[in-house]
């Protein structure tokens, strides 16, 4: 399930219409992507329905997993202490909501293992709340009391394109395509 706002590819400030890159010389990460939801059309609690496989007319694309499935979650965005920012709202995905969702997933047998890769400031303050839930491993770009640092700057566009956490993750996957998740 892919959830993004999809506001970069055709943004008036983007000199390469339809292209989204995380490195100045990188591939178009938007190419071939099938977006299931725009984040602005969801609320944080919708993640519970999506991850627990609770399909509805409003949420037709969900994760249909059981105790034999591994799940990888990648989140890239902004954070404040205690929460990941949800679209333009500063109240977003909280540590208590993360604990509620992952506890329910465990109790309902919705995974074998879960790997969470979270690139956001203060992301450790959210995902420290899931400690102790069996079969879940979370890597965060920042601790509970620190910001995540931008790393790759595009001189031509005058913007930061990526963060060291995400760039390192991309390098690991690209350089070791057989890496077991």
PDB file of C-alpha atoms in Angstrom:
ATOM      1  CA  UNK A   1       0.000   0.000   0.000  1.00  0.00           C
ATOM      2  CA  UNK A   2       1.494   3.326  -1.049  1.00  0.00           C
ATOM      3  CA  UNK A   3       0.371   6.484   0.749  1.00  0.00           C
ATOM      4  CA  UNK A   4       1.824   9.800  -0.466  1.00  0.00           C
ATOM      5  CA  UNK A   5       0.504  13.253  -1.240  1.00  0.00           C
ATOM      6  CA  UNK A   6       2.004  13.081  -4.756  1.00  0.00           C
ATOM      7  CA  UNK A   7       2.550  16.819  -4.896  1.00  0.00           C
ATOM      8  CA  UNK A   8       6.170  16.853  -6.043  1.00  0.00           C
ATOM      9  CA  UNK A   9       6.180  15.452  -9.583  1.00  0.00           C
ATOM     10  CA  UNK A  10       4.069  18.241 -11.047  1.00  0.00           C
ATOM     11  CA  UNK A  11       4.849  20.985  -8.552  1.00  0.00           C
ATOM     12  CA  UNK A  12       5.411  24.338 -10.347  1.00  0.00           C
ATOM     13  CA  UNK A  13       8.832  24.562  -8.641  1.00  0.00           C
ATOM     14  CA  UNK A  14       9.940  21.206 -10.099  1.00  0.00           C
ATOM     15  CA  UNK A  15      12.050  21.870 -13.224  1.00  0.00           C
ATOM     16  CA  UNK A  16      11.583  18.245 -14.374  1.00  0.00           C
ATOM     17  CA  UNK A  17       7.817  17.762 -14.623  1.00  0.00           C
ATOM     18  CA  UNK A  18       6.725  14.272 -13.636  1.00  0.00           C
ATOM     19  CA  UNK A  19      10.071  13.424 -12.057  1.00  0.00           C
ATOM     20  CA  UNK A  20      10.800  12.894  -8.365  1.00  0.00           C
ATOM     21  CA  UNK A  21      14.383  12.221  -7.347  1.00  0.00           C
ATOM     22  CA  UNK A  22      16.080  11.763  -3.997  1.00  0.00           C
ATOM     23  CA  UNK A  23      19.522  12.509  -5.471  1.00  0.00           C
ATOM     24  CA  UNK A  24      20.431  15.070  -8.143  1.00  0.00           C
ATOM     25  CA  UNK A  25      21.560  12.285 -10.499  1.00  0.00           C
ATOM     26  CA  UNK A  26      19.100   9.671  -9.240  1.00  0.00           C
ATOM     27  CA  UNK A  27      16.335   7.677 -10.823  1.00  0.00           C
ATOM     28  CA  UNK A  28      12.769   8.927 -11.006  1.00  0.00           C
ATOM     29  CA  UNK A  29      11.265   7.295  -7.910  1.00  0.00           C
ATOM     30  CA  UNK A  30       7.775   8.327  -9.061  1.00  0.00           C
ATOM     31  CA  UNK A  31       8.038   6.264 -12.266  1.00  0.00           C
ATOM     32  CA  UNK A  32       5.755   3.244 -12.170  1.00  0.00           C
ATOM     33  CA  UNK A  33       4.478   4.017  -8.668  1.00  0.00           C
ATOM     34  CA  UNK A  34       0.834   3.150  -8.101  1.00  0.00           C
ATOM     35  CA  UNK A  35      -0.507   5.407  -5.379  1.00  0.00           C
ATOM     36  CA  UNK A  36      -3.258   3.904  -3.281  1.00  0.00           C
ATOM     37  CA  UNK A  37      -4.039   6.932  -1.119  1.00  0.00           C
ATOM     38  CA  UNK A  38      -3.152  10.582  -0.812  1.00  0.00           C
ATOM     39  CA  UNK A  39      -2.231  11.284   2.782  1.00  0.00           C
ATOM     40  CA  UNK A  40      -4.550  14.317   2.806  1.00  0.00           C
ATOM     41  CA  UNK A  41      -7.508  11.955   2.237  1.00  0.00           C
ATOM     42  CA  UNK A  42      -6.713   9.887   5.345  1.00  0.00           C
ATOM     43  CA  UNK A  43      -6.542  10.397   9.085  1.00  0.00           C
ATOM     44  CA  UNK A  44      -3.925   8.735  11.302  1.00  0.00           C
ATOM     45  CA  UNK A  45      -6.373   6.140  12.638  1.00  0.00           C
ATOM     46  CA  UNK A  46      -6.938   4.906   9.064  1.00  0.00           C
ATOM     47  CA  UNK A  47      -3.531   3.237   9.319  1.00  0.00           C
ATOM     48  CA  UNK A  48      -5.028   0.824  11.838  1.00  0.00           C
ATOM     49  CA  UNK A  49      -7.667  -0.297   9.334  1.00  0.00           C
ATOM     50  CA  UNK A  50      -5.100  -0.536   6.531  1.00  0.00           C
ATOM     51  CA  UNK A  51      -2.569  -2.537   8.572  1.00  0.00           C
ATOM     52  CA  UNK A  52      -5.206  -4.814  10.115  1.00  0.00           C
ATOM     53  CA  UNK A  53      -6.732  -5.581   6.719  1.00  0.00           C
ATOM     54  CA  UNK A  54     -10.100  -3.934   7.465  1.00  0.00           C
ATOM     55  CA  UNK A  55     -11.218  -3.189   3.905  1.00  0.00           C
ATOM     56  CA  UNK A  56     -14.122  -0.779   3.388  1.00  0.00           C
ATOM     57  CA  UNK A  57     -15.615   1.318   0.598  1.00  0.00           C
ATOM     58  CA  UNK A  58     -13.437   4.228   1.751  1.00  0.00           C
ATOM     59  CA  UNK A  59     -10.338   2.047   2.280  1.00  0.00           C
ATOM     60  CA  UNK A  60     -10.323  -0.591  -0.466  1.00  0.00           C
ATOM     61  CA  UNK A  61      -6.527  -1.135  -0.432  1.00  0.00           C
ATOM     62  CA  UNK A  62      -5.340  -2.780   2.786  1.00  0.00           C
ATOM     63  CA  UNK A  63      -2.649  -5.173   3.961  1.00  0.00           C
ATOM     64  CA  UNK A  64      -4.076  -8.685   3.931  1.00  0.00           C
ATOM     65  CA  UNK A  65      -1.464 -10.389   6.072  1.00  0.00           C
ATOM     66  CA  UNK A  66      -1.398 -13.310   8.470  1.00  0.00           C
ATOM     67  CA  UNK A  67       1.080 -14.918  10.857  1.00  0.00           C
ATOM     68  CA  UNK A  68       3.273 -16.111   7.950  1.00  0.00           C
ATOM     69  CA  UNK A  69       3.807 -12.664   6.403  1.00  0.00           C
ATOM     70  CA  UNK A  70       6.580 -10.137   6.888  1.00  0.00           C
ATOM     71  CA  UNK A  71       5.718  -6.457   6.606  1.00  0.00           C
ATOM     72  CA  UNK A  72       8.042  -3.543   5.851  1.00  0.00           C
ATOM     73  CA  UNK A  73       6.863  -0.033   6.693  1.00  0.00           C
ATOM     74  CA  UNK A  74       8.777   3.004   5.426  1.00  0.00           C
ATOM     75  CA  UNK A  75       7.735   6.448   6.590  1.00  0.00           C
ATOM     76  CA  UNK A  76       9.397   9.645   5.452  1.00  0.00           C
ATOM     77  CA  UNK A  77       8.154  12.954   6.700  1.00  0.00           C
ATOM     78  CA  UNK A  78       8.280  15.412   9.558  1.00  0.00           C
ATOM     79  CA  UNK A  79       7.971  14.868  13.265  1.00  0.00           C
ATOM     80  CA  UNK A  80       7.546  16.654  16.559  1.00  0.00           C
ATOM     81  CA  UNK A  81       8.280  15.198  19.986  1.00  0.00           C
ATOM     82  CA  UNK A  82       5.745  12.409  20.520  1.00  0.00           C
ATOM     83  CA  UNK A  83       4.256  12.344  17.016  1.00  0.00           C
ATOM     84  CA  UNK A  84       4.844  12.128  13.311  1.00  0.00           C
ATOM     85  CA  UNK A  85       3.212  15.017  11.499  1.00  0.00           C
ATOM     86  CA  UNK A  86       0.240  13.967   9.398  1.00  0.00           C
ATOM     87  CA  UNK A  87       0.129  15.928   6.142  1.00  0.00           C
ATOM     88  CA  UNK A  88      -0.349  19.571   7.148  1.00  0.00           C
ATOM     89  CA  UNK A  89      -1.648  18.862  10.649  1.00  0.00           C
ATOM     90  CA  UNK A  90       0.813  19.095  13.492  1.00  0.00           C
ATOM     91  CA  UNK A  91      -1.222  16.569  15.450  1.00  0.00           C
ATOM     92  CA  UNK A  92      -0.512  13.306  13.785  1.00  0.00           C
ATOM     93  CA  UNK A  93       0.587   9.740  14.283  1.00  0.00           C
ATOM     94  CA  UNK A  94       1.380   9.405  17.990  1.00  0.00           C
ATOM     95  CA  UNK A  95       3.300   6.848  19.989  1.00  0.00           C
ATOM     96  CA  UNK A  96       0.095   5.686  21.690  1.00  0.00           C
ATOM     97  CA  UNK A  97      -1.552   5.118  18.284  1.00  0.00           C
ATOM     98  CA  UNK A  98       1.525   3.184  17.122  1.00  0.00           C
ATOM     99  CA  UNK A  99       1.316   0.976  20.233  1.00  0.00           C
ATOM    100  CA  UNK A 100      -2.440   0.454  19.732  1.00  0.00           C
ATOM    101  CA  UNK A 101      -2.002  -0.547  16.079  1.00  0.00           C
ATOM    102  CA  UNK A 102       0.982  -2.854  16.516  1.00  0.00           C
ATOM    103  CA  UNK A 103      -0.496  -4.498  19.627  1.00  0.00           C
ATOM    104  CA  UNK A 104      -3.694  -5.224  17.688  1.00  0.00           C
ATOM    105  CA  UNK A 105      -1.672  -6.571  14.750  1.00  0.00           C
ATOM    106  CA  UNK A 106       0.206  -8.891  17.116  1.00  0.00           C
ATOM    107  CA  UNK A 107      -2.928 -10.011  18.969  1.00  0.00           C
ATOM    108  CA  UNK A 108      -4.736 -10.750  15.679  1.00  0.00           C
ATOM    109  CA  UNK A 109      -1.778 -12.611  14.123  1.00  0.00           C
ATOM    110  CA  UNK A 110      -1.351 -10.111  11.276  1.00  0.00           C
ATOM    111  CA  UNK A 111       2.405 -10.613  10.779  1.00  0.00           C
ATOM    112  CA  UNK A 112       5.373 -12.881  11.269  1.00  0.00           C
ATOM    113  CA  UNK A 113       7.791  -9.962  11.530  1.00  0.00           C
ATOM    114  CA  UNK A 114       7.498  -6.205  11.004  1.00  0.00           C
ATOM    115  CA  UNK A 115      10.348  -3.896  10.044  1.00  0.00           C
ATOM    116  CA  UNK A 116       9.657  -0.178  10.506  1.00  0.00           C
ATOM    117  CA  UNK A 117      12.033   2.317   8.873  1.00  0.00           C
ATOM    118  CA  UNK A 118      11.106   5.815   9.986  1.00  0.00           C
ATOM    119  CA  UNK A 119      12.741   8.972   8.612  1.00  0.00           C
ATOM    120  CA  UNK A 120      11.448  11.922  10.623  1.00  0.00           C
ATOM    121  CA  UNK A 121      12.636  14.275  13.335  1.00  0.00           C
ATOM    122  CA  UNK A 122      11.922  12.935  16.840  1.00  0.00           C
ATOM    123  CA  UNK A 123      10.818   9.588  15.347  1.00  0.00           C
ATOM    124  CA  UNK A 124      12.348   7.756  18.303  1.00  0.00           C
ATOM    125  CA  UNK A 125       9.788   9.427  20.573  1.00  0.00           C
ATOM    126  CA  UNK A 126       7.008   7.695  18.652  1.00  0.00           C
ATOM    127  CA  UNK A 127       8.481   4.279  18.023  1.00  0.00           C
ATOM    128  CA  UNK A 128       9.925   3.788  21.511  1.00  0.00           C
ATOM    129  CA  UNK A 129       6.264   3.132  22.388  1.00  0.00           C
ATOM    130  CA  UNK A 130       6.243  -0.182  20.523  1.00  0.00           C
ATOM    131  CA  UNK A 131       9.146  -1.680  22.497  1.00  0.00           C
ATOM    132  CA  UNK A 132       8.272  -5.113  23.798  1.00  0.00           C
ATOM    133  CA  UNK A 133       5.766  -6.045  21.104  1.00  0.00           C
ATOM    134  CA  UNK A 134       7.115  -9.347  19.742  1.00  0.00           C
ATOM    135  CA  UNK A 135       8.415  -9.582  16.184  1.00  0.00           C
ATOM    136  CA  UNK A 136       8.724  -5.837  15.510  1.00  0.00           C
ATOM    137  CA  UNK A 137      11.959  -3.990  14.825  1.00  0.00           C
ATOM    138  CA  UNK A 138      12.005  -0.223  14.316  1.00  0.00           C
ATOM    139  CA  UNK A 139      14.890   1.860  12.995  1.00  0.00           C
ATOM    140  CA  UNK A 140      14.403   5.592  13.347  1.00  0.00           C
ATOM    141  CA  UNK A 141      16.389   8.417  11.778  1.00  0.00           C
ATOM    142  CA  UNK A 142      16.357  10.362  15.021  1.00  0.00           C
ATOM    143  CA  UNK A 143      16.156   9.687  18.728  1.00  0.00           C
ATOM    144  CA  UNK A 144      13.326  10.881  20.948  1.00  0.00           C
ATOM    145  CA  UNK A 145      14.929  14.292  21.499  1.00  0.00           C
ATOM    146  CA  UNK A 146      16.696  15.019  18.238  1.00  0.00           C
ATOM    147  CA  UNK A 147      16.062  16.183  14.732  1.00  0.00           C
ATOM    148  CA  UNK A 148      16.853  14.191  11.630  1.00  0.00           C
ATOM    149  CA  UNK A 149      19.381  15.824   9.350  1.00  0.00           C
ATOM    150  CA  UNK A 150      18.976  16.648   5.676  1.00  0.00           C
ATOM    151  CA  UNK A 151      21.920  15.411   3.662  1.00  0.00           C
ATOM    152  CA  UNK A 152      21.591  15.638  -0.113  1.00  0.00           C
ATOM    153  CA  UNK A 153      21.240  19.149  -1.511  1.00  0.00           C
ATOM    154  CA  UNK A 154      20.301  20.001  -5.102  1.00  0.00           C
ATOM    155  CA  UNK A 155      22.059  23.238  -6.042  1.00  0.00           C
ATOM    156  CA  UNK A 156      20.003  23.714  -9.225  1.00  0.00           C
ATOM    157  CA  UNK A 157      16.674  23.461  -7.444  1.00  0.00           C
ATOM    158  CA  UNK A 158      17.830  24.998  -4.163  1.00  0.00           C
ATOM    159  CA  UNK A 159      16.302  22.228  -2.037  1.00  0.00           C
ATOM    160  CA  UNK A 160      17.296  19.409   0.255  1.00  0.00           C
ATOM    161  CA  UNK A 161      16.335  16.182  -1.523  1.00  0.00           C
ATOM    162  CA  UNK A 162      17.004  13.546   1.078  1.00  0.00           C
ATOM    163  CA  UNK A 163      18.184  12.686   4.539  1.00  0.00           C
ATOM    164  CA  UNK A 164      21.242  10.592   5.483  1.00  0.00           C
ATOM    165  CA  UNK A 165      18.991   7.855   6.924  1.00  0.00           C
ATOM    166  CA  UNK A 166      17.001   7.462   3.685  1.00  0.00           C
ATOM    167  CA  UNK A 167      20.084   7.807   1.464  1.00  0.00           C
ATOM    168  CA  UNK A 168      21.912   5.105   3.438  1.00  0.00           C
ATOM    169  CA  UNK A 169      18.858   2.848   3.283  1.00  0.00           C
ATOM    170  CA  UNK A 170      18.647   3.359  -0.487  1.00  0.00           C
ATOM    171  CA  UNK A 171      22.378   2.583  -0.839  1.00  0.00           C
ATOM    172  CA  UNK A 172      22.011  -0.621   1.196  1.00  0.00           C
ATOM    173  CA  UNK A 173      19.094  -1.869  -0.895  1.00  0.00           C
ATOM    174  CA  UNK A 174      20.684  -0.845  -4.218  1.00  0.00           C
ATOM    175  CA  UNK A 175      24.080  -2.324  -3.395  1.00  0.00           C
ATOM    176  CA  UNK A 176      22.699  -5.489  -1.814  1.00  0.00           C
ATOM    177  CA  UNK A 177      19.479  -6.341  -3.657  1.00  0.00           C
ATOM    178  CA  UNK A 178      19.343  -9.755  -1.998  1.00  0.00           C
ATOM    179  CA  UNK A 179      19.321  -8.242   1.498  1.00  0.00           C
ATOM    180  CA  UNK A 180      16.756 -10.178   3.540  1.00  0.00           C
ATOM    181  CA  UNK A 181      13.978  -8.065   5.001  1.00  0.00           C
TER     182      UNK A 181
END
